[in-house]
């Protein structure tokens, strides 16, 4: 009809097309930068999202794939789940719906991202990414956290877990640290050997830890990437304290940062409560992508009577579970102020007061919106070329 706008056909992009534009250092660096801005927008109330939908994880019934075996060992290993996240940035052109599945005994991670117009409500693009965009945006969040919270001089990176995200974390950390020495812990010898082989091909010098707490004793930067429902790192971990500075841990690693990736659903946990309490009592920064979400499905969903519940840092606010947590977006704003004063990052500025920091990445939909927008832009540009 004359005078009416022409409706453009919805674009469907397959995995191969998506990987061709997202597997470059340029895209990865752009994603880290864009995601940092996204976290700031999130913490400033410019992002809109309903509650996350999680299927096949407690308290919901397991998927039928759980019937592959009736033995107790297989039942304990079950970790299948599907997360549906959606949201939009106020004033942006689009909104996003992301479906991501993964976890044993599903054969692999999978999913898709749907991009809709805020102006028409119609779908503009369907990204059949098989979960790759979720891996990318999750790894980019780890890099953003390391950029402002990790010690400036990282000598060794600790990786807990040997799955696909454990690989992506190193891929993105290459952009924010010069360290290439890795200490990894995994549950099975076969998966550890494969991880070491793959990472060494990418230029990493990898050694294997005998137990999870070896990472705490030997690494300045640690990333946990398991799907565990029982604490793995910091179990029975005891800090010692200097009498001259009560609450300050000492040892071979005087300054340490931990990024927790795996706890993204109710009931999941990777860190022992002893470690979380010790970090709080040591004056450490407890940070999350979302203060509300970390108390529902992140590391800080658990309560502990030993928590102090207070902090000298004004941006660390109370959660419903009693912890005081700073959102990463707020930390990034403080970090920008530190840089304007010539400081390298928050960790460098608060070296004496903040011996340890913990970032809980439960995964917020702003990451999916930012990553989808960046991927769509790269795909359109590739078509024009």
GROMACS .gro file of C-alpha atoms in nm:
model
  385
    1UNK     CA    1   0.000   0.000   0.000
    2UNK     CA    2   0.137   0.340  -0.099
    3UNK     CA    3   0.245   0.548   0.197
    4UNK     CA    4   0.291   0.257   0.438
    5UNK     CA    5   0.638   0.144   0.549
    6UNK     CA    6   0.772  -0.170   0.390
    7UNK     CA    7   0.805  -0.455   0.643
    8UNK     CA    8   1.151  -0.605   0.624
    9UNK     CA    9   1.178  -0.984   0.640
   10UNK     CA   10   1.294  -1.127   0.969
   11UNK     CA   11   1.654  -1.245   0.950
   12UNK     CA   12   1.751  -1.592   1.067
   13UNK     CA   13   2.119  -1.645   1.141
   14UNK     CA   14   2.272  -1.990   1.184
   15UNK     CA   15   2.554  -2.088   1.418
   16UNK     CA   16   2.822  -2.083   1.148
   17UNK     CA   17   2.735  -1.724   1.053
   18UNK     CA   18   2.730  -1.613   1.415
   19UNK     CA   19   3.063  -1.775   1.495
   20UNK     CA   20   3.226  -1.615   1.191
   21UNK     CA   21   3.163  -1.264   1.328
   22UNK     CA   22   3.198  -1.328   1.703
   23UNK     CA   23   3.517  -1.536   1.715
   24UNK     CA   24   3.754  -1.245   1.657
   25UNK     CA   25   3.962  -1.050   1.911
   26UNK     CA   26   3.795  -0.731   1.788
   27UNK     CA   27   3.447  -0.861   1.874
   28UNK     CA   28   3.561  -0.994   2.211
   29UNK     CA   29   3.718  -0.662   2.311
   30UNK     CA   30   3.410  -0.475   2.191
   31UNK     CA   31   3.188  -0.708   2.395
   32UNK     CA   32   3.393  -0.652   2.713
   33UNK     CA   33   3.364  -0.275   2.670
   34UNK     CA   34   2.993  -0.280   2.580
   35UNK     CA   35   2.913  -0.515   2.867
   36UNK     CA   36   3.083  -0.285   3.117
   37UNK     CA   37   2.854  -0.005   2.998
   38UNK     CA   38   2.559  -0.245   3.020
   39UNK     CA   39   2.631  -0.330   3.384
   40UNK     CA   40   2.642   0.041   3.467
   41UNK     CA   41   2.306   0.093   3.294
   42UNK     CA   42   2.164  -0.205   3.485
   43UNK     CA   43   2.273  -0.068   3.823
   44UNK     CA   44   2.140   0.276   3.734
   45UNK     CA   45   1.790   0.137   3.678
   46UNK     CA   46   1.790   0.168   3.299
   47UNK     CA   47   1.726  -0.201   3.234
   48UNK     CA   48   1.387  -0.371   3.250
   49UNK     CA   49   1.348  -0.744   3.307
   50UNK     CA   50   1.088  -0.982   3.452
   51UNK     CA   51   1.193  -1.273   3.677
   52UNK     CA   52   1.403  -1.545   3.515
   53UNK     CA   53   1.228  -1.866   3.418
   54UNK     CA   54   1.425  -2.181   3.498
   55UNK     CA   55   1.300  -2.521   3.378
   56UNK     CA   56   1.405  -2.871   3.488
   57UNK     CA   57   1.592  -2.753   3.799
   58UNK     CA   58   1.462  -2.781   4.157
   59UNK     CA   59   1.194  -2.728   4.269
   60UNK     CA   60   1.063  -2.822   3.920
   61UNK     CA   61   1.063  -3.180   3.796
   62UNK     CA   62   1.363  -3.309   3.604
   63UNK     CA   63   1.353  -3.339   3.225
   64UNK     CA   64   1.294  -3.686   3.080
   65UNK     CA   65   1.663  -3.704   2.991
   66UNK     CA   66   1.718  -3.788   3.360
   67UNK     CA   67   1.594  -4.139   3.285
   68UNK     CA   68   1.915  -4.233   3.103
   69UNK     CA   69   2.020  -4.417   3.417
   70UNK     CA   70   1.856  -4.518   3.742
   71UNK     CA   71   2.172  -4.542   3.952
   72UNK     CA   72   2.236  -4.296   4.235
   73UNK     CA   73   2.564  -4.167   4.090
   74UNK     CA   74   2.392  -4.056   3.769
   75UNK     CA   75   2.110  -3.893   3.967
   76UNK     CA   76   2.360  -3.687   4.166
   77UNK     CA   77   2.530  -3.576   3.845
   78UNK     CA   78   2.205  -3.447   3.692
   79UNK     CA   79   2.240  -3.075   3.616
   80UNK     CA   80   2.016  -3.017   3.314
   81UNK     CA   81   1.828  -2.689   3.306
   82UNK     CA   82   1.684  -2.433   3.067
   83UNK     CA   83   1.696  -2.062   3.149
   84UNK     CA   84   1.470  -1.810   2.976
   85UNK     CA   85   1.578  -1.451   3.018
   86UNK     CA   86   1.429  -1.143   2.861
   87UNK     CA   87   1.454  -0.769   2.895
   88UNK     CA   88   1.527  -0.435   2.733
   89UNK     CA   89   1.717  -0.115   2.789
   90UNK     CA   90   1.500   0.193   2.834
   91UNK     CA   91   1.506   0.396   2.513
   92UNK     CA   92   1.675   0.129   2.302
   93UNK     CA   93   1.534  -0.005   1.974
   94UNK     CA   94   1.496  -0.370   2.065
   95UNK     CA   95   1.410  -0.619   2.336
   96UNK     CA   96   1.553  -0.968   2.364
   97UNK     CA   97   1.429  -1.314   2.461
   98UNK     CA   98   1.704  -1.570   2.525
   99UNK     CA   99   1.657  -1.944   2.575
  100UNK     CA  100   1.962  -2.138   2.690
  101UNK     CA  101   1.989  -2.503   2.789
  102UNK     CA  102   2.270  -2.718   2.918
  103UNK     CA  103   2.394  -2.951   3.189
  104UNK     CA  104   2.429  -3.329   3.222
  105UNK     CA  105   2.283  -3.545   3.074
  106UNK     CA  106   2.191  -3.308   2.789
  107UNK     CA  107   2.439  -3.382   2.509
  108UNK     CA  108   2.556  -3.020   2.477
  109UNK     CA  109   2.468  -2.661   2.554
  110UNK     CA  110   2.208  -2.516   2.321
  111UNK     CA  111   1.969  -2.226   2.275
  112UNK     CA  112   1.868  -1.928   2.066
  113UNK     CA  113   1.824  -1.553   2.098
  114UNK     CA  114   1.521  -1.369   1.963
  115UNK     CA  115   1.551  -0.997   1.890
  116UNK     CA  116   1.229  -0.793   1.870
  117UNK     CA  117   1.155  -0.431   1.787
  118UNK     CA  118   1.037  -0.214   2.077
  119UNK     CA  119   0.850   0.002   1.824
  120UNK     CA  120   0.654  -0.268   1.640
  121UNK     CA  121   0.671  -0.569   1.871
  122UNK     CA  122   0.779  -0.784   1.576
  123UNK     CA  123   1.074  -1.018   1.569
  124UNK     CA  124   1.360  -0.873   1.366
  125UNK     CA  125   1.621  -1.145   1.406
  126UNK     CA  126   1.649  -1.502   1.525
  127UNK     CA  127   1.998  -1.603   1.629
  128UNK     CA  128   2.032  -1.982   1.622
  129UNK     CA  129   2.348  -1.965   1.828
  130UNK     CA  130   2.326  -2.303   2.009
  131UNK     CA  131   2.420  -2.126   2.332
  132UNK     CA  132   2.742  -1.969   2.203
  133UNK     CA  133   2.629  -1.613   2.272
  134UNK     CA  134   2.557  -1.712   2.633
  135UNK     CA  135   2.910  -1.851   2.661
  136UNK     CA  136   3.054  -1.530   2.517
  137UNK     CA  137   2.860  -1.288   2.734
  138UNK     CA  138   2.932  -1.496   3.046
  139UNK     CA  139   3.305  -1.501   2.975
  140UNK     CA  140   3.302  -1.129   2.899
  141UNK     CA  141   3.146  -1.064   3.241
  142UNK     CA  142   3.437  -1.248   3.401
  143UNK     CA  143   3.680  -1.030   3.209
  144UNK     CA  144   3.498  -0.711   3.314
  145UNK     CA  145   3.517  -0.816   3.680
  146UNK     CA  146   3.884  -0.909   3.654
  147UNK     CA  147   3.962  -0.580   3.487
  148UNK     CA  148   3.856  -0.377   3.790
  149UNK     CA  149   3.880  -0.620   4.083
  150UNK     CA  150   4.171  -0.856   4.017
  151UNK     CA  151   4.520  -0.771   4.143
  152UNK     CA  152   4.727  -0.576   3.894
  153UNK     CA  153   5.008  -0.831   3.906
  154UNK     CA  154   4.851  -1.173   3.846
  155UNK     CA  155   5.110  -1.449   3.841
  156UNK     CA  156   4.878  -1.749   3.813
  157UNK     CA  157   4.512  -1.797   3.720
  158UNK     CA  158   4.313  -2.070   3.892
  159UNK     CA  159   4.032  -2.243   3.702
  160UNK     CA  160   3.781  -2.466   3.878
  161UNK     CA  161   3.609  -2.686   3.620
  162UNK     CA  162   3.703  -2.811   3.275
  163UNK     CA  163   3.392  -2.750   3.065
  164UNK     CA  164   3.329  -2.511   2.778
  165UNK     CA  165   3.295  -2.201   3.000
  166UNK     CA  166   3.628  -2.281   3.166
  167UNK     CA  167   3.780  -2.245   2.820
  168UNK     CA  168   3.592  -1.928   2.730
  169UNK     CA  169   3.699  -1.761   3.055
  170UNK     CA  170   4.065  -1.797   2.960
  171UNK     CA  171   3.990  -1.680   2.606
  172UNK     CA  172   3.849  -1.352   2.738
  173UNK     CA  173   4.098  -1.311   3.023
  174UNK     CA  174   4.370  -1.287   2.758
  175UNK     CA  175   4.236  -0.940   2.684
  176UNK     CA  176   4.267  -0.808   3.041
  177UNK     CA  177   4.577  -0.975   3.188
  178UNK     CA  178   4.923  -1.067   3.064
  179UNK     CA  179   4.934  -1.377   3.284
  180UNK     CA  180   4.949  -1.703   3.089
  181UNK     CA  181   5.004  -1.948   3.377
  182UNK     CA  182   4.703  -2.157   3.482
  183UNK     CA  183   4.633  -2.400   3.765
  184UNK     CA  184   4.324  -2.612   3.694
  185UNK     CA  185   4.121  -2.852   3.902
  186UNK     CA  186   3.864  -3.090   3.753
  187UNK     CA  187   3.672  -3.392   3.874
  188UNK     CA  188   3.794  -3.651   3.623
  189UNK     CA  189   4.141  -3.721   3.487
  190UNK     CA  190   4.013  -3.748   3.130
  191UNK     CA  191   3.846  -3.407   3.130
  192UNK     CA  192   4.148  -3.246   3.294
  193UNK     CA  193   4.387  -3.396   3.037
  194UNK     CA  194   4.168  -3.272   2.752
  195UNK     CA  195   4.145  -2.926   2.907
  196UNK     CA  196   4.522  -2.903   2.948
  197UNK     CA  197   4.576  -3.017   2.591
  198UNK     CA  198   4.328  -2.767   2.446
  199UNK     CA  199   4.450  -2.470   2.651
  200UNK     CA  200   4.818  -2.533   2.583
  201UNK     CA  201   4.739  -2.516   2.211
  202UNK     CA  202   4.606  -2.164   2.281
  203UNK     CA  203   4.932  -2.056   2.443
  204UNK     CA  204   4.856  -2.126   2.810
  205UNK     CA  205   5.102  -2.290   3.049
  206UNK     CA  206   4.874  -2.524   3.247
  207UNK     CA  207   4.944  -2.730   3.557
  208UNK     CA  208   4.697  -2.954   3.743
  209UNK     CA  209   4.587  -2.908   4.104
  210UNK     CA  210   4.539  -3.208   4.332
  211UNK     CA  211   4.250  -3.050   4.521
  212UNK     CA  212   4.030  -2.741   4.477
  213UNK     CA  213   4.181  -2.543   4.766
  214UNK     CA  214   4.520  -2.555   4.593
  215UNK     CA  215   4.381  -2.272   4.380
  216UNK     CA  216   4.327  -2.055   4.689
  217UNK     CA  217   4.681  -2.116   4.802
  218UNK     CA  218   4.853  -2.046   4.470
  219UNK     CA  219   4.647  -1.811   4.250
  220UNK     CA  220   4.580  -1.436   4.256
  221UNK     CA  221   4.285  -1.472   4.016
  222UNK     CA  222   4.041  -1.764   4.038
  223UNK     CA  223   3.739  -1.846   3.822
  224UNK     CA  224   3.489  -2.117   3.921
  225UNK     CA  225   3.284  -2.267   3.637
  226UNK     CA  226   3.111  -2.577   3.774
  227UNK     CA  227   2.739  -2.661   3.795
  228UNK     CA  228   2.776  -2.789   4.150
  229UNK     CA  229   2.499  -2.787   4.409
  230UNK     CA  230   2.751  -2.844   4.687
  231UNK     CA  231   3.040  -2.608   4.771
  232UNK     CA  232   3.366  -2.706   4.602
  233UNK     CA  233   3.612  -2.422   4.668
  234UNK     CA  234   3.696  -2.313   5.021
  235UNK     CA  235   3.544  -2.615   5.192
  236UNK     CA  236   3.711  -2.646   5.535
  237UNK     CA  237   3.928  -2.352   5.432
  238UNK     CA  238   4.077  -2.165   5.728
  239UNK     CA  239   4.235  -1.824   5.694
  240UNK     CA  240   4.496  -1.721   5.944
  241UNK     CA  241   4.503  -1.361   6.062
  242UNK     CA  242   4.771  -1.118   6.161
  243UNK     CA  243   4.727  -1.005   6.521
  244UNK     CA  244   4.820  -0.650   6.418
  245UNK     CA  245   4.538  -0.637   6.164
  246UNK     CA  246   4.254  -0.857   6.280
  247UNK     CA  247   4.050  -0.997   5.995
  248UNK     CA  248   4.320  -0.962   5.730
  249UNK     CA  249   4.424  -1.294   5.574
  250UNK     CA  250   4.790  -1.358   5.515
  251UNK     CA  251   4.986  -1.613   5.323
  252UNK     CA  252   5.147  -1.663   4.985
  253UNK     CA  253   4.861  -1.476   4.814
  254UNK     CA  254   4.816  -1.140   4.991
  255UNK     CA  255   4.573  -1.007   4.730
  256UNK     CA  256   4.318  -1.226   4.554
  257UNK     CA  257   4.007  -1.211   4.336
  258UNK     CA  258   3.751  -1.489   4.276
  259UNK     CA  259   3.490  -1.485   4.000
  260UNK     CA  260   3.205  -1.734   4.049
  261UNK     CA  261   3.025  -1.836   3.731
  262UNK     CA  262   2.845  -2.160   3.811
  263UNK     CA  263   2.589  -2.059   4.073
  264UNK     CA  264   2.306  -1.942   3.848
  265UNK     CA  265   1.997  -2.119   3.987
  266UNK     CA  266   1.838  -2.183   4.326
  267UNK     CA  267   2.030  -2.447   4.520
  268UNK     CA  268   2.359  -2.410   4.334
  269UNK     CA  269   2.680  -2.319   4.519
  270UNK     CA  270   3.052  -2.331   4.440
  271UNK     CA  271   3.208  -2.152   4.739
  272UNK     CA  272   3.214  -2.276   5.096
  273UNK     CA  273   3.046  -2.050   5.351
  274UNK     CA  274   3.370  -2.041   5.552
  275UNK     CA  275   3.536  -1.871   5.257
  276UNK     CA  276   3.255  -1.619   5.208
  277UNK     CA  277   3.250  -1.529   5.577
  278UNK     CA  278   3.630  -1.500   5.587
  279UNK     CA  279   3.623  -1.268   5.286
  280UNK     CA  280   3.362  -1.046   5.450
  281UNK     CA  281   3.546  -1.035   5.782
  282UNK     CA  282   3.871  -0.954   5.604
  283UNK     CA  283   3.715  -0.637   5.463
  284UNK     CA  284   3.684  -0.785   5.115
  285UNK     CA  285   3.456  -0.663   4.840
  286UNK     CA  286   3.155  -0.888   4.783
  287UNK     CA  287   3.023  -0.806   4.436
  288UNK     CA  288   2.740  -0.939   4.219
  289UNK     CA  289   2.592  -0.862   3.880
  290UNK     CA  290   2.254  -0.815   4.053
  291UNK     CA  291   2.205  -0.762   4.427
  292UNK     CA  292   1.852  -0.904   4.417
  293UNK     CA  293   1.938  -1.199   4.195
  294UNK     CA  294   2.244  -1.314   4.386
  295UNK     CA  295   2.022  -1.365   4.691
  296UNK     CA  296   1.783  -1.579   4.488
  297UNK     CA  297   2.009  -1.789   4.266
  298UNK     CA  298   2.371  -1.684   4.326
  299UNK     CA  299   2.642  -1.752   4.583
  300UNK     CA  300   2.475  -1.523   4.836
  301UNK     CA  301   2.141  -1.710   4.841
  302UNK     CA  302   2.264  -1.891   5.151
  303UNK     CA  303   2.255  -1.737   5.497
  304UNK     CA  304   2.514  -1.762   5.771
  305UNK     CA  305   2.485  -1.633   6.131
  306UNK     CA  306   2.852  -1.531   6.125
  307UNK     CA  307   2.800  -1.256   5.866
  308UNK     CA  308   2.878  -0.911   5.996
  309UNK     CA  309   2.616  -0.748   5.777
  310UNK     CA  310   2.802  -0.420   5.750
  311UNK     CA  311   3.073  -0.262   5.536
  312UNK     CA  312   3.271   0.060   5.523
  313UNK     CA  313   3.198   0.079   5.149
  314UNK     CA  314   2.873   0.273   5.089
  315UNK     CA  315   2.799   0.096   4.759
  316UNK     CA  316   2.780  -0.240   4.938
  317UNK     CA  317   2.410  -0.274   5.023
  318UNK     CA  318   2.222  -0.543   5.219
  319UNK     CA  319   2.065  -0.840   5.043
  320UNK     CA  320   1.759  -1.029   5.164
  321UNK     CA  321   1.993  -1.302   5.293
  322UNK     CA  322   2.200  -1.077   5.519
  323UNK     CA  323   2.510  -1.018   5.309
  324UNK     CA  324   2.619  -0.671   5.202
  325UNK     CA  325   2.696  -0.677   4.830
  326UNK     CA  326   2.796  -0.418   4.571
  327UNK     CA  327   2.661  -0.445   4.218
  328UNK     CA  328   2.928  -0.465   3.950
  329UNK     CA  329   2.779  -0.162   3.773
  330UNK     CA  330   2.837   0.051   4.084
  331UNK     CA  331   3.189  -0.087   4.123
  332UNK     CA  332   3.264   0.004   3.761
  333UNK     CA  333   3.155   0.361   3.830
  334UNK     CA  334   3.387   0.380   4.131
  335UNK     CA  335   3.662   0.223   3.922
  336UNK     CA  336   3.619   0.491   3.654
  337UNK     CA  337   3.659   0.755   3.925
  338UNK     CA  338   3.974   0.582   4.051
  339UNK     CA  339   4.119   0.583   3.700
  340UNK     CA  340   4.045   0.955   3.668
  341UNK     CA  341   4.270   0.998   3.973
  342UNK     CA  342   4.550   0.797   3.818
  343UNK     CA  343   4.482   0.469   3.998
  344UNK     CA  344   4.490   0.145   3.797
  345UNK     CA  345   4.177  -0.012   3.947
  346UNK     CA  346   3.984  -0.056   4.271
  347UNK     CA  347   4.202  -0.348   4.376
  348UNK     CA  348   4.514  -0.134   4.338
  349UNK     CA  349   4.362   0.161   4.527
  350UNK     CA  350   4.231  -0.045   4.819
  351UNK     CA  351   4.527  -0.283   4.833
  352UNK     CA  352   4.563  -0.263   5.212
  353UNK     CA  353   4.194  -0.257   5.302
  354UNK     CA  354   4.072  -0.513   5.046
  355UNK     CA  355   4.284  -0.832   5.050
  356UNK     CA  356   4.017  -1.035   4.868
  357UNK     CA  357   3.724  -0.971   4.636
  358UNK     CA  358   3.451  -1.209   4.518
  359UNK     CA  359   3.230  -1.151   4.215
  360UNK     CA  360   2.916  -1.363   4.177
  361UNK     CA  361   2.795  -1.383   3.818
  362UNK     CA  362   2.446  -1.532   3.827
  363UNK     CA  363   2.378  -1.396   3.477
  364UNK     CA  364   2.151  -1.100   3.404
  365UNK     CA  365   1.954  -1.037   3.086
  366UNK     CA  366   2.136  -0.710   3.016
  367UNK     CA  367   2.426  -0.931   2.908
  368UNK     CA  368   2.207  -1.105   2.651
  369UNK     CA  369   2.071  -0.775   2.517
  370UNK     CA  370   2.419  -0.625   2.479
  371UNK     CA  371   2.566  -0.938   2.321
  372UNK     CA  372   2.273  -0.986   2.081
  373UNK     CA  373   2.284  -0.624   1.968
  374UNK     CA  374   2.659  -0.643   1.908
  375UNK     CA  375   2.627  -0.974   1.721
  376UNK     CA  376   2.342  -0.843   1.503
  377UNK     CA  377   2.544  -0.534   1.417
  378UNK     CA  378   2.843  -0.750   1.320
  379UNK     CA  379   2.623  -0.982   1.111
  380UNK     CA  380   2.466  -0.692   0.922
  381UNK     CA  381   2.809  -0.543   0.857
  382UNK     CA  382   2.937  -0.874   0.725
  383UNK     CA  383   2.644  -0.892   0.481
  384UNK     CA  384   2.719  -0.542   0.354
  385UNK     CA  385   3.082  -0.640   0.295
   0.00000   0.00000   0.00000
